[in-house]
JSON list of C-alpha atoms in Angstrom, two decimals:
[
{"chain": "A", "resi": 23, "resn": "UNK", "atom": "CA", "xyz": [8.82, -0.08, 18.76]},
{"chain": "A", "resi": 24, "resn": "UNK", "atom": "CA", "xyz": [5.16, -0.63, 18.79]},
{"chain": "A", "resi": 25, "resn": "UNK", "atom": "CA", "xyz": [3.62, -0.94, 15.60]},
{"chain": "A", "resi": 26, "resn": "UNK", "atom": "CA", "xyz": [-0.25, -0.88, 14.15]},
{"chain": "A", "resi": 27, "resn": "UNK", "atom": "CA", "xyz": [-0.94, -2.67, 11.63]},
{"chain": "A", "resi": 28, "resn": "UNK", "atom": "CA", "xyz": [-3.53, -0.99, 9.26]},
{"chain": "A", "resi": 29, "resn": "UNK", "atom": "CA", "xyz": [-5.25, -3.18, 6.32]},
{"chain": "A", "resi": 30, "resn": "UNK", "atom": "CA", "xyz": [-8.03, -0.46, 4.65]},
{"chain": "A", "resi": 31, "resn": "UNK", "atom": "CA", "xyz": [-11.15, -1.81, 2.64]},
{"chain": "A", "resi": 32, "resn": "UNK", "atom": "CA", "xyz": [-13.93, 0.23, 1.31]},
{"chain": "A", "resi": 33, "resn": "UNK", "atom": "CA", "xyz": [-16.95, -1.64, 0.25]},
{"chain": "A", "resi": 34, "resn": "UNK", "atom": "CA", "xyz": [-17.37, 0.14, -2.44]},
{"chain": "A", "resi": 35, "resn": "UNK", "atom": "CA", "xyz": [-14.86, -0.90, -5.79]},
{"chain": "A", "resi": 36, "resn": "UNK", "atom": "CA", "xyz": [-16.12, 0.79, -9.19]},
{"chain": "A", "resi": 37, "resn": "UNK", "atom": "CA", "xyz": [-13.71, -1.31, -11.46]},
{"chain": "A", "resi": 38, "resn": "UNK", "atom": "CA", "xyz": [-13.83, -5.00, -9.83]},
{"chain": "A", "resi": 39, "resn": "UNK", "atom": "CA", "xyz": [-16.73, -4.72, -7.64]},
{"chain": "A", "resi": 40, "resn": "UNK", "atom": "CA", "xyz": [-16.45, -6.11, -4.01]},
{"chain": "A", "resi": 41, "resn": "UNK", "atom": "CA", "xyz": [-12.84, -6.69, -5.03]},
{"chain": "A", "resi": 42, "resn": "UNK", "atom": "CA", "xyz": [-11.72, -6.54, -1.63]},
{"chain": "A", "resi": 43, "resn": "UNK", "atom": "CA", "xyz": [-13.22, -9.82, -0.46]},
{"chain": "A", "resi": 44, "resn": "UNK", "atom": "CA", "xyz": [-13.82, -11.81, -4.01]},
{"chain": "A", "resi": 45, "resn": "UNK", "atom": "CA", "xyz": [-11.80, -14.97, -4.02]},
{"chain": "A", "resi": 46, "resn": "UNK", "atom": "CA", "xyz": [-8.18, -14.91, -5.74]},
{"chain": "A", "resi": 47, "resn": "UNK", "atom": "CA", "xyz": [-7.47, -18.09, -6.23]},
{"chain": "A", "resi": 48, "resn": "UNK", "atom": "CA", "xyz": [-9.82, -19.34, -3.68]},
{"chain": "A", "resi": 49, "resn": "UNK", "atom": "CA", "xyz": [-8.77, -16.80, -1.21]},
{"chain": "A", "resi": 50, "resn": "UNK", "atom": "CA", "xyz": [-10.95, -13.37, -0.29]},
{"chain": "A", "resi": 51, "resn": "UNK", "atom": "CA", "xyz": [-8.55, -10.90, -1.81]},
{"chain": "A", "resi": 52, "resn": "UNK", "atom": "CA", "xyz": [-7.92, -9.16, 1.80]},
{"chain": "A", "resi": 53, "resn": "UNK", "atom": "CA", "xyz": [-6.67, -12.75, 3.58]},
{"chain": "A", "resi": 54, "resn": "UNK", "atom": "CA", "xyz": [-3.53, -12.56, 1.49]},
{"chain": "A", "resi": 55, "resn": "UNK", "atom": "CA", "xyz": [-2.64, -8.73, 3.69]},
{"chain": "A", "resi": 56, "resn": "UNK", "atom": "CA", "xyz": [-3.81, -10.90, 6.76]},
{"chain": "A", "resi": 57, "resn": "UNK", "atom": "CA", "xyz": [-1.96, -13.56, 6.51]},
{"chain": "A", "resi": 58, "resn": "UNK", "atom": "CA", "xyz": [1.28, -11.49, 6.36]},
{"chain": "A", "resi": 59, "resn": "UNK", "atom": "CA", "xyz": [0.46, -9.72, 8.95]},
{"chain": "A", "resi": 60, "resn": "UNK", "atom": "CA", "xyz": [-0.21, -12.14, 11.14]},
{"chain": "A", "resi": 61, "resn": "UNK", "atom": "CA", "xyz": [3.28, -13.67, 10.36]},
{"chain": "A", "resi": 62, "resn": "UNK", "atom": "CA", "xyz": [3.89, -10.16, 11.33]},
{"chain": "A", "resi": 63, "resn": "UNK", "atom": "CA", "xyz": [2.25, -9.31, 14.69]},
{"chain": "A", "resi": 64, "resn": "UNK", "atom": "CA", "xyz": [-0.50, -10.66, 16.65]},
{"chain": "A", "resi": 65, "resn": "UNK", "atom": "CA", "xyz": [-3.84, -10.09, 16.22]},
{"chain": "A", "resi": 66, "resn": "UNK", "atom": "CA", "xyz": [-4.54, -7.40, 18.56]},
{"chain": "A", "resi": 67, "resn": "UNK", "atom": "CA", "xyz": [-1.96, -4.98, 16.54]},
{"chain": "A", "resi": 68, "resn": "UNK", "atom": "CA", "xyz": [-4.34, -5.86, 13.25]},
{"chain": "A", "resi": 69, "resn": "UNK", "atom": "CA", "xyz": [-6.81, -3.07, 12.02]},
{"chain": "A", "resi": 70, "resn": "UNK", "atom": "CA", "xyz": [-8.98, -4.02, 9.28]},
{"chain": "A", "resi": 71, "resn": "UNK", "atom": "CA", "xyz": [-10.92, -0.97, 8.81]},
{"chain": "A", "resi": 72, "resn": "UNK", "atom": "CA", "xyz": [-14.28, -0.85, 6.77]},
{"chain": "A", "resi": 73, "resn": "UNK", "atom": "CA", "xyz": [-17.04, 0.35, 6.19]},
{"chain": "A", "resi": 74, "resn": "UNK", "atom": "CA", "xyz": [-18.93, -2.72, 4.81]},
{"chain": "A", "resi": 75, "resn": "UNK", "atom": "CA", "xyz": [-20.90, -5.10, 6.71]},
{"chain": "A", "resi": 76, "resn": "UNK", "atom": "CA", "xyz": [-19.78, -8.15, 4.16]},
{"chain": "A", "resi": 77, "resn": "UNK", "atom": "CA", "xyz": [-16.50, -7.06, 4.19]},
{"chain": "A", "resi": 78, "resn": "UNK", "atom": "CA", "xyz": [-16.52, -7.19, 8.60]},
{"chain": "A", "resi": 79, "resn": "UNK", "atom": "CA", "xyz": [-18.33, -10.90, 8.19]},
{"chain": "A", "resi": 80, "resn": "UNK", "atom": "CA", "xyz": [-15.14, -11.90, 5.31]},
{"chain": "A", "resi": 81, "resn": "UNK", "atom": "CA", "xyz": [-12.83, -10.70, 8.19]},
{"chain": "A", "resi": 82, "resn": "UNK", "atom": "CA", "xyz": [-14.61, -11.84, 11.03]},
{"chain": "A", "resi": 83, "resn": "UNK", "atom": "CA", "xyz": [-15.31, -15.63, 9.89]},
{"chain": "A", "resi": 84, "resn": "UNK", "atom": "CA", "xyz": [-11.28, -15.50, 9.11]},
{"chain": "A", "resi": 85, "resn": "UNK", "atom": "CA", "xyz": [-11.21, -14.74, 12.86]},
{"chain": "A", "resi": 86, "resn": "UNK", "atom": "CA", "xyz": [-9.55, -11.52, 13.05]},
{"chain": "A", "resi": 87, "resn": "UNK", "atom": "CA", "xyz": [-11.84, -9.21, 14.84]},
{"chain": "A", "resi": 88, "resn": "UNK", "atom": "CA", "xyz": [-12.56, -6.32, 13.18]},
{"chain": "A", "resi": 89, "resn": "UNK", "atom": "CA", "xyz": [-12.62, -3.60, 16.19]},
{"chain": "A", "resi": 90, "resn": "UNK", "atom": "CA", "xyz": [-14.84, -0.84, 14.80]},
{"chain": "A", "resi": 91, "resn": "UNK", "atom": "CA", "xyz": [-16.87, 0.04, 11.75]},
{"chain": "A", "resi": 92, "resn": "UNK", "atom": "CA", "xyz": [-15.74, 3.07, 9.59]},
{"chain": "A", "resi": 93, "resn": "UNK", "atom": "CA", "xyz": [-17.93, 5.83, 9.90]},
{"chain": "A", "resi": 94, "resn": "UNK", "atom": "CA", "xyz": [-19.83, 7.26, 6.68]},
{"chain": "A", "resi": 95, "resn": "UNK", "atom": "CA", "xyz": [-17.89, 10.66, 6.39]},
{"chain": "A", "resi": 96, "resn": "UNK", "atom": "CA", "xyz": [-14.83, 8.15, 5.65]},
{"chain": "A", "resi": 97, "resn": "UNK", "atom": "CA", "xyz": [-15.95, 6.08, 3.15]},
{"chain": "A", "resi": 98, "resn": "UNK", "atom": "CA", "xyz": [-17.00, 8.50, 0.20]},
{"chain": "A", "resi": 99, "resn": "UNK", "atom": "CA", "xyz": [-15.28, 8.53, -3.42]},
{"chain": "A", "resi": 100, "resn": "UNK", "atom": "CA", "xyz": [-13.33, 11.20, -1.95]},
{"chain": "A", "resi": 101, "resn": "UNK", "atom": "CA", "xyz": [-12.34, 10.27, 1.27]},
{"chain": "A", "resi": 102, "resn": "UNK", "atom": "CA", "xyz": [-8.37, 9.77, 1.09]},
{"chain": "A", "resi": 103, "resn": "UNK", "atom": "CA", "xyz": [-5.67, 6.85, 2.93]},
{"chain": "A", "resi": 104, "resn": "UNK", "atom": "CA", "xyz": [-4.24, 9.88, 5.15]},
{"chain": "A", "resi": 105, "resn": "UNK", "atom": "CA", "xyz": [-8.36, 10.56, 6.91]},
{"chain": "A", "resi": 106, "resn": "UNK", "atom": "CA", "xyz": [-8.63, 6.42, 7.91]},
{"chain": "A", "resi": 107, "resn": "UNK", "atom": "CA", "xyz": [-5.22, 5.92, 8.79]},
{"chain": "A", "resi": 108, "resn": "UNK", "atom": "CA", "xyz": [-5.24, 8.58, 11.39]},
{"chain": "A", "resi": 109, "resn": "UNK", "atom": "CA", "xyz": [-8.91, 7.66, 12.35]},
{"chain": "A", "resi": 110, "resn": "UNK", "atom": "CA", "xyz": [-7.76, 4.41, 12.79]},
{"chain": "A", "resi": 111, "resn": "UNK", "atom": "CA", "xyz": [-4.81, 5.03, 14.91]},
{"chain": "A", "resi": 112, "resn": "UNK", "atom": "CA", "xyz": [-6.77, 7.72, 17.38]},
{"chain": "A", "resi": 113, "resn": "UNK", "atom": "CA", "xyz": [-9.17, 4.81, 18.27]},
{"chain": "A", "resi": 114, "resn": "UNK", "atom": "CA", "xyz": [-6.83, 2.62, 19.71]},
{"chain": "A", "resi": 115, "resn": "UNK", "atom": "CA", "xyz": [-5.05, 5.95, 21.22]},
{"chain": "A", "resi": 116, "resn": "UNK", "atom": "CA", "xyz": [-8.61, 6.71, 22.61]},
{"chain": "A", "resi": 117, "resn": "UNK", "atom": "CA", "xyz": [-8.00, 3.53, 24.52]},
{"chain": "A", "resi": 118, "resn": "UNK", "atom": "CA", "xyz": [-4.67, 3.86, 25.57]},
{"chain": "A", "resi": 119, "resn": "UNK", "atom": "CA", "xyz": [-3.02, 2.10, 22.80]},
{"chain": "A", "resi": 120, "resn": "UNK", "atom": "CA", "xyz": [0.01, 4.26, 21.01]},
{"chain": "A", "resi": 121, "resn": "UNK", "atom": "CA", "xyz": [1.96, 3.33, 18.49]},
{"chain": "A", "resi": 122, "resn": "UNK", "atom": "CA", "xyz": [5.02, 4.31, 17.16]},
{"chain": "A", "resi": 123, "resn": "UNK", "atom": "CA", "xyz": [4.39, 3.73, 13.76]},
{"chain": "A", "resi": 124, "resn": "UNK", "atom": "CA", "xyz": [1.62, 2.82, 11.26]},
{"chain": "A", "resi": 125, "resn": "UNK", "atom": "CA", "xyz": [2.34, -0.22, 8.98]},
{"chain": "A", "resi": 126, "resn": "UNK", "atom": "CA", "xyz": [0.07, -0.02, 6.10]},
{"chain": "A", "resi": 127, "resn": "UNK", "atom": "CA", "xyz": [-1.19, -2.57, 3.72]},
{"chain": "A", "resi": 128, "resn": "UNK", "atom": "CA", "xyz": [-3.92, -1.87, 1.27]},
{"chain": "A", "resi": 129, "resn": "UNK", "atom": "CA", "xyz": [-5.10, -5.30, 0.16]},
{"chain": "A", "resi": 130, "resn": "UNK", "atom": "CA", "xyz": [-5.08, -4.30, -3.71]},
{"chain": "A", "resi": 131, "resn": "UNK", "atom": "CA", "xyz": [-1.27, -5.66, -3.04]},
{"chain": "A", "resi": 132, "resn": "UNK", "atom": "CA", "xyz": [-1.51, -9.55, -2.03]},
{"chain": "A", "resi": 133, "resn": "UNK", "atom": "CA", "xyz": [2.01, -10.46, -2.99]},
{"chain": "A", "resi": 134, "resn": "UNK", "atom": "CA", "xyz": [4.12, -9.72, -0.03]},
{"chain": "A", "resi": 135, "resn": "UNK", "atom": "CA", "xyz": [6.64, -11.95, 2.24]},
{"chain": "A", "resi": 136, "resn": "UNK", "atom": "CA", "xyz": [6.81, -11.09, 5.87]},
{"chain": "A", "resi": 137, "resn": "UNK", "atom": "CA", "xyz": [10.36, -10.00, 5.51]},
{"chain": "A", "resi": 138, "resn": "UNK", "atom": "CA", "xyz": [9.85, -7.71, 3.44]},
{"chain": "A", "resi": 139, "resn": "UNK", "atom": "CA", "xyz": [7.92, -6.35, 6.07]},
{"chain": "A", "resi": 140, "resn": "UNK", "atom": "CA", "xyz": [10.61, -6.84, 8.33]},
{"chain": "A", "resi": 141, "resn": "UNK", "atom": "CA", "xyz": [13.05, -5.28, 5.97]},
{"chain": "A", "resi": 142, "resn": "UNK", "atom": "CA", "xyz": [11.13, -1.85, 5.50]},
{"chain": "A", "resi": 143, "resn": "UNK", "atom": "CA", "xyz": [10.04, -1.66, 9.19]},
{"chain": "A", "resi": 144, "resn": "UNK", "atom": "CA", "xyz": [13.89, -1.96, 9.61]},
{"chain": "A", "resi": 145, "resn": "UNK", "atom": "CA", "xyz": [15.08, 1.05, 7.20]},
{"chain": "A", "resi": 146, "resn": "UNK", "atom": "CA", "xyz": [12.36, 3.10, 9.74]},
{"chain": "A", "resi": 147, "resn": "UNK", "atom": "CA", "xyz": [13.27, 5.85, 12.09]},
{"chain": "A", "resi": 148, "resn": "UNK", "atom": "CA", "xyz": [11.69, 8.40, 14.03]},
{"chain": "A", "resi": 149, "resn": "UNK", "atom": "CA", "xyz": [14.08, 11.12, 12.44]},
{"chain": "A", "resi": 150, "resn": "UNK", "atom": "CA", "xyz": [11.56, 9.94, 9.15]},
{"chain": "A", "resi": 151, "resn": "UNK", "atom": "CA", "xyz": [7.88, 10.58, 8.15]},
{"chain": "A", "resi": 152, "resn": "UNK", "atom": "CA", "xyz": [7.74, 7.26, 6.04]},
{"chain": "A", "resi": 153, "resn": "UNK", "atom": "CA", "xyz": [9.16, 3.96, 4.61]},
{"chain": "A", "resi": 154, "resn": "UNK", "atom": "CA", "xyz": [7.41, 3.22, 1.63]},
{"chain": "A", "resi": 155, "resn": "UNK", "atom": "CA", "xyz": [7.55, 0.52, -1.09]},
{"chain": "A", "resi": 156, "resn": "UNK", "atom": "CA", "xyz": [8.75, 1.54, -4.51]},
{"chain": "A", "resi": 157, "resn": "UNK", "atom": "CA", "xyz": [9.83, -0.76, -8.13]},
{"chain": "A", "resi": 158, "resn": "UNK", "atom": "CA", "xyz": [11.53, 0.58, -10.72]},
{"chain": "A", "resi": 159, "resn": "UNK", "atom": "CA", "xyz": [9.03, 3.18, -13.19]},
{"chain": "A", "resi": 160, "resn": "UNK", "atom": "CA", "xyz": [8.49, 1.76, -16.11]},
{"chain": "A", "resi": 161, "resn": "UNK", "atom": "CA", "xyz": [8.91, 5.39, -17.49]},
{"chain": "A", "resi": 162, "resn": "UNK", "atom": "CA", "xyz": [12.03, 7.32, -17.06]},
{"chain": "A", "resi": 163, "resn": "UNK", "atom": "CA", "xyz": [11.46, 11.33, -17.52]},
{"chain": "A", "resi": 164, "resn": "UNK", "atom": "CA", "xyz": [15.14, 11.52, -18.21]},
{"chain": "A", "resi": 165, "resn": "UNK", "atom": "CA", "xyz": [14.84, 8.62, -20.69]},
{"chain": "A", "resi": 166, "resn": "UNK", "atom": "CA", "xyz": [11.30, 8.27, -22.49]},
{"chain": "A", "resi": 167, "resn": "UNK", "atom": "CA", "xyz": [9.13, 10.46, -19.82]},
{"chain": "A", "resi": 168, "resn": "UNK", "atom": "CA", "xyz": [7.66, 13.55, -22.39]},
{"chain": "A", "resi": 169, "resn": "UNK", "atom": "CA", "xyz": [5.53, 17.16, -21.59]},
{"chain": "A", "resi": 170, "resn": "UNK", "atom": "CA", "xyz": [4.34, 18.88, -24.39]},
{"chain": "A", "resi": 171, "resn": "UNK", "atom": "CA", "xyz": [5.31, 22.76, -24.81]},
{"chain": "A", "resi": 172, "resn": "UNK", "atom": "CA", "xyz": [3.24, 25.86, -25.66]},
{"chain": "A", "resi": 173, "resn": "UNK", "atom": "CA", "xyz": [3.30, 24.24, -29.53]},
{"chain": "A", "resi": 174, "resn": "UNK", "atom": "CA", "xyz": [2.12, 20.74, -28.85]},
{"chain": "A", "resi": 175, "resn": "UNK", "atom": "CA", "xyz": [5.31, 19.26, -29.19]},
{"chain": "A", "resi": 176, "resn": "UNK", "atom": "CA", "xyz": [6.83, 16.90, -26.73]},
{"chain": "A", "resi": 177, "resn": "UNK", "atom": "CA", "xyz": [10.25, 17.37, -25.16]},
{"chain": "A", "resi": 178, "resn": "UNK", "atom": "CA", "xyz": [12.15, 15.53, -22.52]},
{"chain": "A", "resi": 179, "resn": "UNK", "atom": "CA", "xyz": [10.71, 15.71, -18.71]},
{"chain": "A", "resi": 180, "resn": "UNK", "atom": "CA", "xyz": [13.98, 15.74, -17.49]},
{"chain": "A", "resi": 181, "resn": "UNK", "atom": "CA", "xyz": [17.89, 16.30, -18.29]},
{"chain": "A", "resi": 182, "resn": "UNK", "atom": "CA", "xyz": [18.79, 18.15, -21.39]},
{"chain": "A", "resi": 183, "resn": "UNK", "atom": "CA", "xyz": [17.58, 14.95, -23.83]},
{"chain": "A", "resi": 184, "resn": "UNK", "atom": "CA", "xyz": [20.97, 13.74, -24.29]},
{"chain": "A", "resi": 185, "resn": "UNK", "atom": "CA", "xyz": [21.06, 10.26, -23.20]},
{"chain": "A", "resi": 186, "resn": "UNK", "atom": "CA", "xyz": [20.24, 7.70, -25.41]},
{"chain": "A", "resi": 187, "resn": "UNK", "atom": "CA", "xyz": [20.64, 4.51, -23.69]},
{"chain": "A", "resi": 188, "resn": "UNK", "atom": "CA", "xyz": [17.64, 3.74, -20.73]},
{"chain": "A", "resi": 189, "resn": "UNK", "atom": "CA", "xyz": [20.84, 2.63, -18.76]},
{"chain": "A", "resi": 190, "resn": "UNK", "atom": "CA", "xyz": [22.14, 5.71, -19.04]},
{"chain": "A", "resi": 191, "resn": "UNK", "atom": "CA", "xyz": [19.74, 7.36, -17.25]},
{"chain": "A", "resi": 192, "resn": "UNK", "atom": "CA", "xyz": [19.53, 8.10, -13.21]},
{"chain": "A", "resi": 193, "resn": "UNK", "atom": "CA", "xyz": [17.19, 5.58, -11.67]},
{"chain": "A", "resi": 194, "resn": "UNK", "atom": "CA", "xyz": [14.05, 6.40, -11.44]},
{"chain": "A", "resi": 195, "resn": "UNK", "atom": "CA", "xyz": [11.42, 4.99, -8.73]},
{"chain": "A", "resi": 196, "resn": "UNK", "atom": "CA", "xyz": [7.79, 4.20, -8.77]},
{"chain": "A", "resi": 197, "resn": "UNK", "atom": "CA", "xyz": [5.58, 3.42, -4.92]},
{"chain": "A", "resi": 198, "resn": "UNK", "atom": "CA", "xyz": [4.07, 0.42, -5.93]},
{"chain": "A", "resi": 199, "resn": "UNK", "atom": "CA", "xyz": [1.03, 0.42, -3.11]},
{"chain": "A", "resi": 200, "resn": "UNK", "atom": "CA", "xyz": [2.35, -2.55, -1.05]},
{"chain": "A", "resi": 201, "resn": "UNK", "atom": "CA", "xyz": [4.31, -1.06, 1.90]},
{"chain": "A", "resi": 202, "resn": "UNK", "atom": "CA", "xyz": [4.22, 1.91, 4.19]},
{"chain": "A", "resi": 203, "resn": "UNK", "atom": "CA", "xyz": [5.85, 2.29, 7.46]},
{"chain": "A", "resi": 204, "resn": "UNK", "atom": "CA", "xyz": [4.27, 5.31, 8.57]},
{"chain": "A", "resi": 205, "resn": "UNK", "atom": "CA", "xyz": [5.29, 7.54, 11.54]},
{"chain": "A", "resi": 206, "resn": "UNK", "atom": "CA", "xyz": [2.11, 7.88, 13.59]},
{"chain": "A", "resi": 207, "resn": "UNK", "atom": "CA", "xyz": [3.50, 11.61, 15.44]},
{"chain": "A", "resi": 208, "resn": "UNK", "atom": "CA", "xyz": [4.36, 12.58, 11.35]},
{"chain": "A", "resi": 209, "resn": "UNK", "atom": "CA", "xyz": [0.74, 11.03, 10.32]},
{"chain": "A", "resi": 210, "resn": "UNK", "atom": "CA", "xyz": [-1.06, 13.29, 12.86]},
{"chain": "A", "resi": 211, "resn": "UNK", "atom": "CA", "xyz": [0.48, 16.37, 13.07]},
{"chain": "A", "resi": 212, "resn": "UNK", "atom": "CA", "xyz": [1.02, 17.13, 9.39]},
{"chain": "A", "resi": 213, "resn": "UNK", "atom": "CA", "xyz": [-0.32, 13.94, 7.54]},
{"chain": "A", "resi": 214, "resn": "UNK", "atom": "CA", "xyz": [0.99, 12.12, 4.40]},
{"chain": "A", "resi": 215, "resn": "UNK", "atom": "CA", "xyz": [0.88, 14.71, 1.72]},
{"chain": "A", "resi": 216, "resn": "UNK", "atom": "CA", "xyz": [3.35, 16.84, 3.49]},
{"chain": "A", "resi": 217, "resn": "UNK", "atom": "CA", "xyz": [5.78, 13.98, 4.16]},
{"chain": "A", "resi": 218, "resn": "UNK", "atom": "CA", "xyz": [9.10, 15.70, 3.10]},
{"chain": "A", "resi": 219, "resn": "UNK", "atom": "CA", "xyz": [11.92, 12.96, 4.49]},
{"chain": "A", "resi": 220, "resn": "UNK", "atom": "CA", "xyz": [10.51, 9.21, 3.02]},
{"chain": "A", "resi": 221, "resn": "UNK", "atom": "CA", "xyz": [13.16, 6.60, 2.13]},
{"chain": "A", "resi": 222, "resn": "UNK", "atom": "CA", "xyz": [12.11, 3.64, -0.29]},
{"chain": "A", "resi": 223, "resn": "UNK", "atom": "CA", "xyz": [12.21, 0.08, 0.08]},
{"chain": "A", "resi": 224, "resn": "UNK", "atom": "CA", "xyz": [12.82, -1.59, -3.35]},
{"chain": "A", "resi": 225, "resn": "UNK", "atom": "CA", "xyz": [10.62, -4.33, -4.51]},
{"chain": "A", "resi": 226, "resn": "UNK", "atom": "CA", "xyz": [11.08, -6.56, -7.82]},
{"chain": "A", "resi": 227, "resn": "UNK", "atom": "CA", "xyz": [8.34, -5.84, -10.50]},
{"chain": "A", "resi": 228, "resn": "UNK", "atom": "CA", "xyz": [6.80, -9.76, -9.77]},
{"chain": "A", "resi": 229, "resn": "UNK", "atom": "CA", "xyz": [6.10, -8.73, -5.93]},
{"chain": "A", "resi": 230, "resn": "UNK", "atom": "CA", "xyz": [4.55, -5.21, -6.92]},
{"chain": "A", "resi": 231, "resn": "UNK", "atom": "CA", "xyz": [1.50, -6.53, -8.54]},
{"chain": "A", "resi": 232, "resn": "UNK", "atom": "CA", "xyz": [-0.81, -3.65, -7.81]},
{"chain": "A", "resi": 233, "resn": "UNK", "atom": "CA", "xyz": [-4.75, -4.59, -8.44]},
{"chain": "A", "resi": 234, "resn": "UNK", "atom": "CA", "xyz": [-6.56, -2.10, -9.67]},
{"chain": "A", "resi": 235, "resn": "UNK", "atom": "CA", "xyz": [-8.92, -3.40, -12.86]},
{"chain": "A", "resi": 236, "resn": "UNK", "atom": "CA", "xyz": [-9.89, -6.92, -14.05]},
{"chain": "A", "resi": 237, "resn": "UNK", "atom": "CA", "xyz": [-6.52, -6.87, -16.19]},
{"chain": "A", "resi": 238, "resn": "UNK", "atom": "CA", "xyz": [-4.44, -6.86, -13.00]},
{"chain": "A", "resi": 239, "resn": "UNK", "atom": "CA", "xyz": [-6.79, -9.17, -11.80]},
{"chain": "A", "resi": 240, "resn": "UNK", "atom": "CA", "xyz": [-6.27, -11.26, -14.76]},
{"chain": "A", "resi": 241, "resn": "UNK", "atom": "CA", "xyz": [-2.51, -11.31, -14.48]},
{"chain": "A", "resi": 242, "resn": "UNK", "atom": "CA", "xyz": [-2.06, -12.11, -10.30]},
{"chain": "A", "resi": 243, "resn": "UNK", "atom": "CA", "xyz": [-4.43, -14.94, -11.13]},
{"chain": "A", "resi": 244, "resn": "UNK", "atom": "CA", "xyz": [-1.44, -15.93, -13.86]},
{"chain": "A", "resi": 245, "resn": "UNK", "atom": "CA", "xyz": [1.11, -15.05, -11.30]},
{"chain": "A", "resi": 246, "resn": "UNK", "atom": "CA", "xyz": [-0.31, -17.78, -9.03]},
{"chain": "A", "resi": 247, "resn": "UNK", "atom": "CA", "xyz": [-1.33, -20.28, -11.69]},
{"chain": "A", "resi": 248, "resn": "UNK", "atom": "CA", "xyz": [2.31, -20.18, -13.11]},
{"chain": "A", "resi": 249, "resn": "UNK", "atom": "CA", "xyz": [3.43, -20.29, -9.33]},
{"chain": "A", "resi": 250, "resn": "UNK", "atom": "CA", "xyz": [5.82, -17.91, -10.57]},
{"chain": "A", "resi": 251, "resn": "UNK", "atom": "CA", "xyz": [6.40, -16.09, -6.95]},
{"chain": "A", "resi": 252, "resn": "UNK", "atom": "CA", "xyz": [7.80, -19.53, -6.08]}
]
């Protein structure tokens, strides 16, 4: 199975800005998704795709060649995964280059081993639209999950409110950003909001480190410090 390996990076980063590329522990933020993909694949299955010209020179003087620039219409506020991933697999398709399947990793998720790349490209089929990477939610709606009715008052998302004991309740499951094994005739014909048949690959709470604001920046620079990740 042939497999493209999609890292996306937007210059532009409202909450941590240029987080893509500032140094995490004296690494650019996006070498940590390299360097697991490169234990992954070669090079020339590698898409870093971008928009920003300091972003392509981080990438470049890493030396992984970043094969095209992302055009303006996908690199807006609004502009969603689904638009780049497929733009990025039709340009090596323009070329001749198909792939199966998409493996993407946004770099907001450094803390990944290649086998658990291995492992989720492994639960993947074609019968599927997607592998993706979930932890355990933090919030359970059978459990501690509330909606509030027509008189402001909460009540129980799920289940009839009976269970008492978090254990108790059905497992619940979070995507924690890290992993998607994407399948690229799924991606283009009906793309990832209509995905109907995805399957999860479970990752500890540690390894789903998700960096979104200068607290999670705060507490994968801990992570590291404490070499807790061993």
């Amino acid at each position: 199975m042939e497999v493209l390996v999609v890292i996306p990076a937007r210059g532009g980063s409202k909450g941590i800005p240029y987080k893509n590329i500032k140094p995490l522990a004296g690494k650019p933020l996006i070498c940590y998704s390299i360097d697991v993909a490169r234990q992954f694949t070669t090079d020339e299955n590698i898409c870093v795709t971008t928009d920003d010209d300091k972003i392509i020179e981080v990438v470049e003087n890493y030396g992984l060649k970043v094969p095209f620039k992302r055009p303006d219409y996908l690199a807006t506020d609004t502009c969603g995964s689904n638009e780049v991933i497929q733009h990025a697999w039709k340009f090596f398709a323009d070329k001749g280059k198909h792939y199966d399947a998409v493996l993407l990793l946004q770099p907001t998720s450094p803390f990944r081993k290649v086998e658990f790349l291995k492992e989720a490209v492994a639960l993947y089929d074609e019968s599927i639209d997607m592998v993706t990477s979930v932890k355990l939610s933090s919030c359970n709606p059978y459990y501690d999950g509330f909606e509030e009715n027509e008189e402001g008052l909460l009540t129980i998302s799920k289940g009839d409110g009976t269970i008492e004991r978090r254990q108790d309740a059905p497992s619940v499951w979070q995507q924690n950003g890290s992993i998607y094994v994407i399948n690229s005739k799924s991606l283009m014909e009906k793309g990832m909001a209509h995905f109907t048949r995805i399957r999860k690959y479970a990752m500890s709470e540690l390894y789903s480190i998700d960096i979104d604001n200068p607290f999670d920046w705060k507490v994968a620079e801990l992570i590291l410090e404490e070499k807790l990740l061993g």
